[in-house]
Amino acid sequence: MAELRATLQRRMLANQWPFLLVVVVILSIIAGTVNARYFAIGNVSNLLGQISVLSLVACGATILIISGNFDISVGANIGLSSVVMAMLMRNGVFPPLAALAGVLIATICGSLIGAASILFQAPSFIISLAAIGVFQGIALFITQGTIQTIYGQFETLGELKLFNFLPLLFLIALAGYGVIHFILTRTQLGRCIYAIGNNQRAAYLAGIDVKRKKLIFFALNGLFVGCAAMLLLSRVGAAQPSTGTGMELQAIGSVVIGGAPMSGGKGNVVGTFFGVLLWGVVGNALNMMRVNPYIQDVIIGLLIIFAVAVSSLRVRAERAMME
C-alpha cells in the first residue's frame, strides 16, 4: 500500500495536467450554468482564438523556466515588434515581409537579453526587468504614443476558421506546442535545457556549453514572442506600445501552474497547454459572468500567487519523497 501511495504521488508530481483538466471542466460547468452562452460555438471559438497568442508566449517561457531563466520583458517586446509590423504595413511594405521583420526584431530583443545576462553574469530576471523600459521607450519614440491601425491589410490570418469554428490561430499555436515538445523530448538541446535547469554547474562540468545554450534559449523565446505579436496584430488589426502588457505574468503563471517549478529543471509542454487553457477559461468565464473588470484583476493576481504557491509545494513534496 505504501509503495502504491508513493507511486501515485510521483505521478501526480510529474504530471499536473489531469488536475488542471478537472479544474477547467468544473469552471466551465459553473460558467455555463450562470450563462448558457458560455458553451455557444461562437464563444468556444473565440476562447480558442484568445488563448492562441498566450500559447506562443508560454511556449517560449516553457523553455526559459525549465532552464532556470526568466524573461519578464515579453509584453514590452510584443508591443515593440507589433508596432514595427504595423508601421511597415502602413507604409506599403508587403504584409508577410513586415511580419517577418517584426518577428526578427523580437528574436533579436530576446537574444540581447540573454547576451546581457551572460556578459554581465546577472540574473535574467533583472536584465529583462530593465529591458521593459528600453523596449517600451523605443516603441513610444517611433510611434509618438499613437495607435497604429492596419485595418484590411493583415486581419485575414486572424479571421480564418476551419469548418467555420476552429481558428487558424489556434492551429498555429498547436504547431508551436508541437515544436517545443519535439525540442524538449527528441533533441540534444532539450536534454541541455533540463540539465542546465537542474544544475548549471554540473551541466558545465559535463561538457555543455552553458553560455551558448543559454543564448539559444533566449533567442527561441524571442522567436515565439515575435510570432505571438504577429498573431495578436492579425487578430486585433492595430498595435500600440502597450500591446502585450501583462502577458509575461500570464505566460509565467501558465507554465508554473502547468507543473514547471520556478527553480527550473522540470516541466513539459502538455502542462503548459493546460495551464494556458485554465487561464483562458478563467478570463472568459469571468467575462461571461459579467464580473467587474477590477475584480477580475484581483482574481488574476490571486491566480498568479496560487501558481507560485503550487510550485513551492511541489518542490517541497519532491524533496520530502527523496528523503
mmCIF file of C-alpha atoms in Angstrom:
data_model
loop_
_atom_site.group_PDB
_atom_site.id
_atom_site.type_symbol
_atom_site.label_atom_id
_atom_site.label_comp_id
_atom_site.label_asym_id
_atom_site.label_seq_id
_atom_site.Cartn_x
_atom_site.Cartn_y
_atom_site.Cartn_z
ATOM 1 C CA MET A 1 0.000 0.000 0.000
ATOM 2 C CA ALA A 2 2.843 2.366 0.863
ATOM 3 C CA GLU A 3 4.500 1.682 -2.488
ATOM 4 C CA LEU A 4 1.215 2.320 -4.314
ATOM 5 C CA ARG A 5 0.760 5.607 -2.477
ATOM 6 C CA ALA A 6 4.320 6.648 -3.305
ATOM 7 C CA THR A 7 3.816 5.740 -6.963
ATOM 8 C CA LEU A 8 0.630 7.808 -7.155
ATOM 9 C CA GLN A 9 2.386 10.746 -5.515
ATOM 10 C CA ARG A 10 5.243 10.575 -8.017
ATOM 11 C CA ARG A 11 2.821 10.511 -10.941
ATOM 12 C CA MET A 12 0.849 13.440 -9.566
ATOM 13 C CA LEU A 13 4.041 15.435 -9.131
ATOM 14 C CA ALA A 14 5.281 14.510 -12.592
ATOM 15 C CA ASN A 15 2.005 15.307 -14.377
ATOM 16 C CA GLN A 16 -0.184 18.086 -13.136
ATOM 17 C CA TRP A 17 -2.331 18.375 -16.255
ATOM 18 C CA PRO A 18 -5.031 15.850 -15.187
ATOM 19 C CA PHE A 19 -5.758 18.031 -12.159
ATOM 20 C CA LEU A 20 -5.879 21.131 -14.379
ATOM 21 C CA LEU A 21 -8.269 19.376 -16.754
ATOM 22 C CA VAL A 22 -10.642 18.660 -13.870
ATOM 23 C CA VAL A 23 -10.468 22.305 -12.765
ATOM 24 C CA VAL A 24 -11.173 23.510 -16.318
ATOM 25 C CA VAL A 25 -14.213 21.227 -16.579
ATOM 26 C CA ILE A 26 -15.580 22.371 -13.205
ATOM 27 C CA LEU A 27 -15.100 26.060 -14.028
ATOM 28 C CA SER A 28 -16.723 25.572 -17.425
ATOM 29 C CA ILE A 29 -19.753 23.877 -15.869
ATOM 30 C CA ILE A 30 -20.126 26.730 -13.379
ATOM 31 C CA ALA A 31 -19.791 29.381 -16.093
ATOM 32 C CA GLY A 32 -22.207 27.509 -18.365
ATOM 33 C CA THR A 33 -24.739 27.275 -15.554
ATOM 34 C CA VAL A 34 -24.551 31.014 -14.901
ATOM 35 C CA ASN A 35 -24.613 31.929 -18.598
ATOM 36 C CA ALA A 36 -25.787 29.354 -21.143
ATOM 37 C CA ARG A 37 -23.996 31.238 -23.936
ATOM 38 C CA TYR A 38 -20.681 30.071 -22.499
ATOM 39 C CA PHE A 39 -20.992 26.798 -24.441
ATOM 40 C CA ALA A 40 -22.117 28.514 -27.640
ATOM 41 C CA ILE A 41 -19.969 27.665 -30.663
ATOM 42 C CA GLY A 42 -19.118 31.319 -31.149
ATOM 43 C CA ASN A 43 -17.818 31.725 -27.604
ATOM 44 C CA VAL A 44 -15.792 28.497 -27.663
ATOM 45 C CA SER A 45 -14.249 29.570 -30.971
ATOM 46 C CA ASN A 46 -13.474 32.980 -29.501
ATOM 47 C CA LEU A 47 -11.862 31.349 -26.450
ATOM 48 C CA LEU A 48 -9.566 29.256 -28.654
ATOM 49 C CA GLY A 49 -8.584 32.379 -30.564
ATOM 50 C CA GLN A 50 -7.895 34.255 -27.339
ATOM 51 C CA ILE A 51 -5.520 31.656 -25.908
ATOM 52 C CA SER A 52 -3.585 31.300 -29.177
ATOM 53 C CA VAL A 53 -1.414 34.363 -28.573
ATOM 54 C CA LEU A 54 -0.733 33.470 -24.939
ATOM 55 C CA SER A 55 0.065 29.914 -26.043
ATOM 56 C CA LEU A 56 3.025 31.003 -28.160
ATOM 57 C CA VAL A 57 4.343 33.296 -25.426
ATOM 58 C CA ALA A 58 4.011 30.428 -22.939
ATOM 59 C CA CYS A 59 5.869 28.093 -25.316
ATOM 60 C CA GLY A 60 8.921 30.338 -25.163
ATOM 61 C CA ALA A 61 8.507 30.781 -21.418
ATOM 62 C CA THR A 62 8.462 26.989 -21.002
ATOM 63 C CA ILE A 63 11.979 26.702 -22.382
ATOM 64 C CA LEU A 64 13.278 29.518 -20.209
ATOM 65 C CA ILE A 65 11.652 28.420 -16.962
ATOM 66 C CA ILE A 66 12.732 24.789 -17.324
ATOM 67 C CA SER A 67 16.278 26.030 -17.949
ATOM 68 C CA GLY A 68 16.091 28.180 -14.812
ATOM 69 C CA ASN A 69 15.734 31.542 -16.570
ATOM 70 C CA PHE A 70 13.078 34.243 -16.857
ATOM 71 C CA ASP A 71 12.110 36.963 -19.291
ATOM 72 C CA ILE A 72 9.545 39.390 -17.923
ATOM 73 C CA SER A 73 10.000 41.795 -20.834
ATOM 74 C CA VAL A 74 7.973 39.738 -23.311
ATOM 75 C CA GLY A 75 4.973 42.070 -23.012
ATOM 76 C CA ALA A 76 7.100 45.082 -23.945
ATOM 77 C CA ASN A 77 8.773 43.014 -26.677
ATOM 78 C CA ILE A 78 5.356 42.220 -28.141
ATOM 79 C CA GLY A 79 4.481 45.915 -28.046
ATOM 80 C CA LEU A 80 7.670 46.913 -29.878
ATOM 81 C CA SER A 81 7.592 44.178 -32.516
ATOM 82 C CA SER A 82 3.870 44.591 -33.212
ATOM 83 C CA VAL A 83 4.110 48.364 -33.756
ATOM 84 C CA VAL A 84 7.056 47.810 -36.100
ATOM 85 C CA MET A 85 4.956 45.343 -38.099
ATOM 86 C CA ALA A 86 2.007 47.737 -38.205
ATOM 87 C CA MET A 87 4.101 50.770 -39.191
ATOM 88 C CA LEU A 88 5.785 48.869 -42.015
ATOM 89 C CA MET A 89 2.422 47.702 -43.331
ATOM 90 C CA ARG A 90 1.032 51.246 -43.140
ATOM 91 C CA ASN A 91 3.989 52.389 -45.238
ATOM 92 C CA GLY A 92 3.301 49.919 -48.022
ATOM 93 C CA VAL A 93 5.569 47.024 -47.097
ATOM 94 C CA PHE A 94 4.219 43.637 -48.164
ATOM 95 C CA PRO A 95 2.426 42.329 -45.007
ATOM 96 C CA PRO A 96 4.270 38.975 -44.789
ATOM 97 C CA LEU A 97 7.619 40.784 -45.069
ATOM 98 C CA ALA A 98 6.550 43.308 -42.437
ATOM 99 C CA ALA A 99 5.501 40.472 -40.145
ATOM 100 C CA LEU A 100 8.822 38.714 -40.732
ATOM 101 C CA ALA A 101 10.684 41.915 -39.839
ATOM 102 C CA GLY A 102 8.734 42.184 -36.587
ATOM 103 C CA VAL A 103 9.455 38.561 -35.690
ATOM 104 C CA LEU A 104 13.150 39.155 -36.414
ATOM 105 C CA ILE A 105 13.197 42.202 -34.130
ATOM 106 C CA ALA A 106 11.535 40.229 -31.320
ATOM 107 C CA THR A 107 14.102 37.449 -31.756
ATOM 108 C CA ILE A 108 16.961 39.953 -31.603
ATOM 109 C CA CYS A 109 15.485 41.573 -28.492
ATOM 110 C CA GLY A 110 15.201 38.191 -26.800
ATOM 111 C CA SER A 111 18.767 37.319 -27.783
ATOM 112 C CA LEU A 112 20.078 40.624 -26.409
ATOM 113 C CA ILE A 113 18.560 39.868 -23.006
ATOM 114 C CA GLY A 114 20.287 36.500 -22.962
ATOM 115 C CA ALA A 115 23.570 38.022 -24.145
ATOM 116 C CA ALA A 116 23.441 40.759 -21.485
ATOM 117 C CA SER A 117 22.697 38.207 -18.783
ATOM 118 C CA ILE A 118 25.700 36.144 -19.886
ATOM 119 C CA LEU A 119 28.039 39.107 -20.373
ATOM 120 C CA PHE A 120 27.315 40.774 -17.049
ATOM 121 C CA GLN A 121 26.710 37.485 -15.209
ATOM 122 C CA ALA A 122 23.454 38.962 -13.953
ATOM 123 C CA PRO A 123 20.134 37.198 -13.334
ATOM 124 C CA SER A 124 17.962 37.217 -16.448
ATOM 125 C CA PHE A 125 15.103 38.480 -14.293
ATOM 126 C CA ILE A 126 16.960 41.750 -13.591
ATOM 127 C CA ILE A 127 18.123 42.192 -17.191
ATOM 128 C CA SER A 128 14.648 41.636 -18.591
ATOM 129 C CA LEU A 129 13.188 43.996 -15.989
ATOM 130 C CA ALA A 130 15.485 46.745 -17.278
ATOM 131 C CA ALA A 131 14.650 45.801 -20.871
ATOM 132 C CA ILE A 132 10.972 46.612 -20.311
ATOM 133 C CA GLY A 133 11.762 50.326 -20.159
ATOM 134 C CA VAL A 134 14.076 50.099 -23.172
ATOM 135 C CA PHE A 135 11.565 48.313 -25.405
ATOM 136 C CA GLN A 136 8.640 50.481 -24.341
ATOM 137 C CA GLY A 137 10.704 53.641 -24.762
ATOM 138 C CA ILE A 138 11.697 52.709 -28.316
ATOM 139 C CA ALA A 139 8.102 51.816 -29.189
ATOM 140 C CA LEU A 140 6.817 55.112 -27.778
ATOM 141 C CA PHE A 141 9.511 57.070 -29.624
ATOM 142 C CA ILE A 142 8.846 55.614 -33.068
ATOM 143 C CA THR A 143 5.055 55.826 -32.728
ATOM 144 C CA GLN A 144 4.873 59.017 -30.652
ATOM 145 C CA GLY A 145 2.408 57.118 -28.487
ATOM 146 C CA THR A 146 -0.145 56.686 -31.277
ATOM 147 C CA ILE A 147 -2.137 53.589 -32.213
ATOM 148 C CA GLN A 148 -1.037 52.000 -35.485
ATOM 149 C CA THR A 149 -4.071 50.617 -37.305
ATOM 150 C CA ILE A 150 -3.832 48.232 -40.262
ATOM 151 C CA TYR A 151 -7.492 47.504 -40.901
ATOM 152 C CA GLY A 152 -7.983 45.464 -44.052
ATOM 153 C CA GLN A 153 -4.312 44.545 -44.504
ATOM 154 C CA PHE A 154 -3.478 41.634 -42.209
ATOM 155 C CA GLU A 155 -6.631 40.523 -40.404
ATOM 156 C CA THR A 156 -7.276 37.595 -42.740
ATOM 157 C CA LEU A 157 -4.914 35.430 -40.718
ATOM 158 C CA GLY A 158 -6.845 36.199 -37.562
ATOM 159 C CA GLU A 159 -10.266 35.674 -39.134
ATOM 160 C CA LEU A 160 -9.775 32.347 -40.919
ATOM 161 C CA LYS A 161 -11.545 29.403 -39.313
ATOM 162 C CA LEU A 162 -11.553 25.722 -40.180
ATOM 163 C CA PHE A 163 -15.102 24.364 -40.547
ATOM 164 C CA ASN A 164 -16.269 27.848 -39.579
ATOM 165 C CA PHE A 165 -15.329 27.043 -35.981
ATOM 166 C CA LEU A 166 -11.642 26.246 -35.374
ATOM 167 C CA PRO A 167 -9.475 29.404 -35.627
ATOM 168 C CA LEU A 168 -6.356 29.159 -37.763
ATOM 169 C CA LEU A 169 -4.552 30.982 -34.954
ATOM 170 C CA PHE A 170 -5.255 28.067 -32.622
ATOM 171 C CA LEU A 171 -3.842 25.594 -35.140
ATOM 172 C CA ILE A 172 -0.688 27.719 -35.355
ATOM 173 C CA ALA A 173 -0.494 27.674 -31.555
ATOM 174 C CA LEU A 174 -0.818 23.875 -31.552
ATOM 175 C CA ALA A 175 2.046 23.723 -34.047
ATOM 176 C CA GLY A 176 4.093 25.830 -31.625
ATOM 177 C CA TYR A 177 3.357 23.388 -28.809
ATOM 178 C CA GLY A 178 4.410 20.563 -31.108
ATOM 179 C CA VAL A 179 7.735 22.230 -31.892
ATOM 180 C CA ILE A 180 8.543 22.800 -28.213
ATOM 181 C CA HIS A 181 7.512 19.242 -27.322
ATOM 182 C CA PHE A 182 9.820 17.902 -30.028
ATOM 183 C CA ILE A 183 12.705 20.058 -28.820
ATOM 184 C CA LEU A 184 12.255 19.021 -25.188
ATOM 185 C CA THR A 185 11.815 15.301 -25.803
ATOM 186 C CA ARG A 186 13.681 14.467 -29.000
ATOM 187 C CA THR A 187 16.728 16.717 -29.265
ATOM 188 C CA GLN A 188 20.070 17.239 -27.574
ATOM 189 C CA LEU A 189 19.065 20.855 -26.987
ATOM 190 C CA GLY A 190 16.085 19.635 -24.973
ATOM 191 C CA ARG A 191 18.320 17.491 -22.778
ATOM 192 C CA CYS A 192 20.539 20.509 -22.238
ATOM 193 C CA ILE A 193 17.522 22.591 -21.186
ATOM 194 C CA TYR A 194 16.705 20.142 -18.398
ATOM 195 C CA ALA A 195 20.348 19.631 -17.432
ATOM 196 C CA ILE A 196 21.074 23.347 -17.095
ATOM 197 C CA GLY A 197 17.831 23.890 -15.204
ATOM 198 C CA ASN A 198 18.646 21.105 -12.749
ATOM 199 C CA ASN A 199 22.224 22.157 -12.037
ATOM 200 C CA GLN A 200 24.021 24.689 -14.192
ATOM 201 C CA ARG A 201 27.469 23.954 -12.781
ATOM 202 C CA ALA A 202 27.037 20.203 -13.189
ATOM 203 C CA ALA A 203 25.930 20.780 -16.785
ATOM 204 C CA TYR A 204 29.071 22.844 -17.410
ATOM 205 C CA LEU A 205 31.302 20.165 -15.894
ATOM 206 C CA ALA A 206 29.559 17.596 -18.095
ATOM 207 C CA GLY A 207 30.800 19.466 -21.159
ATOM 208 C CA ILE A 208 27.724 21.528 -22.030
ATOM 209 C CA ASP A 209 28.455 24.998 -23.406
ATOM 210 C CA VAL A 210 26.093 26.690 -20.949
ATOM 211 C CA LYS A 211 26.584 30.230 -22.268
ATOM 212 C CA ARG A 212 25.911 29.294 -25.876
ATOM 213 C CA LYS A 213 22.888 27.203 -24.963
ATOM 214 C CA LYS A 214 21.506 29.991 -22.788
ATOM 215 C CA LEU A 215 21.740 32.395 -25.723
ATOM 216 C CA ILE A 216 19.827 29.901 -27.873
ATOM 217 C CA PHE A 217 17.118 29.599 -25.201
ATOM 218 C CA PHE A 218 16.530 33.354 -25.192
ATOM 219 C CA ALA A 219 16.615 33.547 -28.980
ATOM 220 C CA LEU A 220 13.945 30.842 -29.191
ATOM 221 C CA ASN A 221 11.882 32.694 -26.616
ATOM 222 C CA GLY A 222 12.166 35.878 -28.677
ATOM 223 C CA LEU A 223 11.147 33.982 -31.804
ATOM 224 C CA PHE A 224 7.968 32.726 -30.167
ATOM 225 C CA VAL A 225 7.254 36.192 -28.764
ATOM 226 C CA GLY A 226 7.544 37.621 -32.283
ATOM 227 C CA CYS A 227 5.158 35.003 -33.649
ATOM 228 C CA ALA A 228 2.739 35.821 -30.830
ATOM 229 C CA ALA A 229 2.930 39.519 -31.733
ATOM 230 C CA MET A 230 2.119 38.632 -35.336
ATOM 231 C CA LEU A 231 -0.954 36.625 -34.303
ATOM 232 C CA LEU A 232 -2.097 39.381 -31.961
ATOM 233 C CA LEU A 233 -1.786 42.009 -34.694
ATOM 234 C CA SER A 234 -3.756 39.855 -37.121
ATOM 235 C CA ARG A 235 -6.450 39.326 -34.504
ATOM 236 C CA VAL A 236 -6.803 42.947 -33.341
ATOM 237 C CA GLY A 237 -5.883 44.858 -36.501
ATOM 238 C CA ALA A 238 -3.967 47.509 -34.549
ATOM 239 C CA ALA A 239 -0.906 47.893 -32.342
ATOM 240 C CA GLN A 240 0.422 50.312 -29.751
ATOM 241 C CA PRO A 241 3.394 50.375 -27.345
ATOM 242 C CA SER A 242 1.274 48.974 -24.513
ATOM 243 C CA THR A 243 0.179 45.986 -26.587
ATOM 244 C CA GLY A 244 1.070 42.811 -24.714
ATOM 245 C CA THR A 245 1.333 44.456 -21.301
ATOM 246 C CA GLY A 246 0.809 41.887 -18.551
ATOM 247 C CA MET A 247 1.169 38.908 -20.862
ATOM 248 C CA GLU A 248 4.511 37.989 -19.300
ATOM 249 C CA LEU A 249 2.840 37.267 -15.970
ATOM 250 C CA GLN A 250 0.115 35.231 -17.639
ATOM 251 C CA ALA A 251 2.706 33.179 -19.532
ATOM 252 C CA ILE A 252 4.866 32.526 -16.472
ATOM 253 C CA GLY A 253 1.769 31.725 -14.420
ATOM 254 C CA SER A 254 0.553 29.277 -17.064
ATOM 255 C CA VAL A 255 3.877 27.445 -17.194
ATOM 256 C CA VAL A 256 4.151 27.229 -13.408
ATOM 257 C CA ILE A 257 0.532 26.129 -12.999
ATOM 258 C CA GLY A 258 1.287 23.516 -15.644
ATOM 259 C CA GLY A 259 3.871 21.903 -13.396
ATOM 260 C CA ALA A 260 7.194 23.620 -14.072
ATOM 261 C CA PRO A 261 8.771 24.765 -10.774
ATOM 262 C CA MET A 262 10.236 28.257 -10.559
ATOM 263 C CA SER A 263 13.581 26.662 -9.699
ATOM 264 C CA GLY A 264 13.766 25.005 -13.131
ATOM 265 C CA GLY A 265 14.801 21.529 -14.208
ATOM 266 C CA LYS A 266 11.282 20.149 -14.681
ATOM 267 C CA GLY A 267 8.187 20.744 -16.759
ATOM 268 C CA ASN A 268 6.602 19.808 -20.060
ATOM 269 C CA VAL A 269 4.606 21.433 -22.813
ATOM 270 C CA VAL A 270 1.432 19.443 -22.060
ATOM 271 C CA GLY A 271 1.269 21.041 -18.633
ATOM 272 C CA THR A 272 1.844 24.446 -20.224
ATOM 273 C CA PHE A 273 -1.058 23.884 -22.617
ATOM 274 C CA PHE A 274 -3.472 23.098 -19.808
ATOM 275 C CA GLY A 275 -2.103 25.993 -17.774
ATOM 276 C CA VAL A 276 -2.862 28.350 -20.668
ATOM 277 C CA LEU A 277 -6.268 26.744 -21.144
ATOM 278 C CA LEU A 278 -7.076 27.271 -17.469
ATOM 279 C CA TRP A 279 -6.006 30.900 -17.739
ATOM 280 C CA GLY A 280 -8.194 31.412 -20.808
ATOM 281 C CA VAL A 281 -11.195 29.668 -19.271
ATOM 282 C CA VAL A 282 -10.954 31.785 -16.111
ATOM 283 C CA GLY A 283 -10.803 35.032 -18.082
ATOM 284 C CA ASN A 284 -13.588 34.029 -20.451
ATOM 285 C CA ALA A 285 -15.802 32.758 -17.644
ATOM 286 C CA LEU A 286 -15.375 35.977 -15.666
ATOM 287 C CA ASN A 287 -16.382 37.990 -18.721
ATOM 288 C CA MET A 288 -19.390 35.786 -19.399
ATOM 289 C CA MET A 289 -20.467 36.131 -15.766
ATOM 290 C CA ARG A 290 -20.012 39.915 -16.092
ATOM 291 C CA VAL A 291 -17.620 40.176 -13.190
ATOM 292 C CA ASN A 292 -16.344 43.708 -12.579
ATOM 293 C CA PRO A 293 -13.053 44.238 -14.520
ATOM 294 C CA TYR A 294 -11.303 45.468 -11.367
ATOM 295 C CA ILE A 295 -12.366 42.342 -9.519
ATOM 296 C CA GLN A 296 -11.060 40.320 -12.462
ATOM 297 C CA ASP A 297 -7.622 41.867 -11.910
ATOM 298 C CA VAL A 298 -7.792 40.795 -8.263
ATOM 299 C CA ILE A 299 -8.708 37.241 -9.259
ATOM 300 C CA ILE A 300 -5.917 37.083 -11.851
ATOM 301 C CA GLY A 301 -3.436 38.304 -9.235
ATOM 302 C CA LEU A 302 -4.588 35.640 -6.807
ATOM 303 C CA LEU A 303 -4.203 33.049 -9.569
ATOM 304 C CA ILE A 304 -0.563 34.074 -10.017
ATOM 305 C CA ILE A 305 0.027 33.764 -6.262
ATOM 306 C CA PHE A 306 -1.646 30.355 -6.396
ATOM 307 C CA ALA A 307 0.707 29.311 -9.199
ATOM 308 C CA VAL A 308 3.774 30.278 -7.170
ATOM 309 C CA ALA A 309 2.388 28.501 -4.092
ATOM 310 C CA VAL A 310 1.749 25.327 -6.084
ATOM 311 C CA SER A 311 5.290 25.454 -7.453
ATOM 312 C CA SER A 312 6.726 25.802 -3.949
ATOM 313 C CA LEU A 313 4.613 22.952 -2.584
ATOM 314 C CA ARG A 314 5.653 20.693 -5.462
ATOM 315 C CA VAL A 315 9.331 21.307 -4.757
ATOM 316 C CA ARG A 316 8.841 20.603 -1.047
ATOM 317 C CA ALA A 317 6.908 17.409 -1.769
ATOM 318 C CA GLU A 318 9.605 16.166 -4.142
ATOM 319 C CA ARG A 319 12.331 16.849 -1.588
ATOM 320 C CA ALA A 320 10.338 15.049 1.104
ATOM 321 C CA MET A 321 9.928 11.993 -1.145
ATOM 322 C CA MET A 322 13.656 11.924 -1.905
ATOM 323 C CA GLU A 323 14.418 11.960 1.810
#
